[in-house]
Amino acid sequence: MHSHSPRVDTTVLDAAAMLAIAMGRTSDAGLGLAPAPPAVVSGSAVVGAWRSPDGTVKLQLRTDGTYAGEVAGRRKRPSGTYRVDGASVVLHDPASGLNTPVAVRHDGEELEMAGHRLLPA
């Protein structure tokens, strides 16, 4: 019978890694830092004016990361910030807290939002 000595883990961690383990975090997310301003999206295919073919839905995506919209029959005009997330854009309305996903289709030539097809205006 052979007796094996127990393996000793000799992993070396720096102070940041130790703190992350102790705090149960793997990144800086959720550390109570002030939210960053909207990202600048200039040059992106989604920046600009969009509208549905029947004109009932209009959306303006600005280079400063803000948006403004208009929906026929609604008094309140949606507005807030947006972020590009892969093949979609997420609109955030701080007044209502709503996050609305908008799919980017056909290499940025069309947007789809809540069943509405939007084309460059």
PDB file of C-alpha atoms in Angstrom, residues 7-8 22 29 31 42 45 50-51 55 60-61 67 73 76 79 81 83 91-93 95-96 98 103 108 111 114 121:
ATOM      1  CA  ARG A   7      -1.997  17.880  -2.398  1.00  0.00           C
ATOM      2  CA  VAL A   8      -1.322  21.383  -1.327  1.00  0.00           C
ATOM      3  CA  ALA A  22     -14.357  37.955   0.006  1.00  0.00           C
ATOM      4  CA  ALA A  29     -20.570  45.767 -11.164  1.00  0.00           C
ATOM      5  CA  LEU A  31     -20.336  48.543  -6.206  1.00  0.00           C
ATOM      6  CA  SER A  42     -21.765  58.066 -33.417  1.00  0.00           C
ATOM      7  CA  ALA A  45     -25.963  52.287 -38.342  1.00  0.00           C
ATOM      8  CA  TRP A  50     -36.785  55.937 -38.133  1.00  0.00           C
ATOM      9  CA  ARG A  51     -40.489  55.551 -38.899  1.00  0.00           C
ATOM     10  CA  GLY A  55     -46.176  56.752 -40.047  1.00  0.00           C
ATOM     11  CA  GLN A  60     -35.064  59.357 -33.302  1.00  0.00           C
ATOM     12  CA  LEU A  61     -31.806  57.761 -32.071  1.00  0.00           C
ATOM     13  CA  TYR A  67     -33.782  58.840 -28.029  1.00  0.00           C
ATOM     14  CA  GLY A  73     -52.724  58.160 -30.469  1.00  0.00           C
ATOM     15  CA  LYS A  76     -46.822  61.165 -23.901  1.00  0.00           C
ATOM     16  CA  SER A  79     -37.840  59.442 -24.487  1.00  0.00           C
ATOM     17  CA  THR A  81     -31.482  56.660 -23.249  1.00  0.00           C
ATOM     18  CA  ARG A  83     -27.642  51.263 -25.675  1.00  0.00           C
ATOM     19  CA  LEU A  91     -34.447  51.765 -25.103  1.00  0.00           C
ATOM     20  CA  HIS A  92     -34.672  52.866 -21.457  1.00  0.00           C
ATOM     21  CA  ASP A  93     -37.410  55.258 -20.350  1.00  0.00           C
ATOM     22  CA  ALA A  95     -39.906  58.021 -16.269  1.00  0.00           C
ATOM     23  CA  SER A  96     -41.575  54.600 -16.490  1.00  0.00           C
ATOM     24  CA  LEU A  98     -39.359  50.404 -19.016  1.00  0.00           C
ATOM     25  CA  ALA A 103     -34.118  44.303 -33.075  1.00  0.00           C
ATOM     26  CA  GLY A 108     -29.009  48.073 -39.898  1.00  0.00           C
ATOM     27  CA  LEU A 111     -35.571  48.080 -36.919  1.00  0.00           C
ATOM     28  CA  ALA A 114     -42.993  45.761 -30.493  1.00  0.00           C
ATOM     29  CA  ALA A 121     -37.038  58.285 -42.312  1.00  0.00           C
TER      30      ALA A 121
END
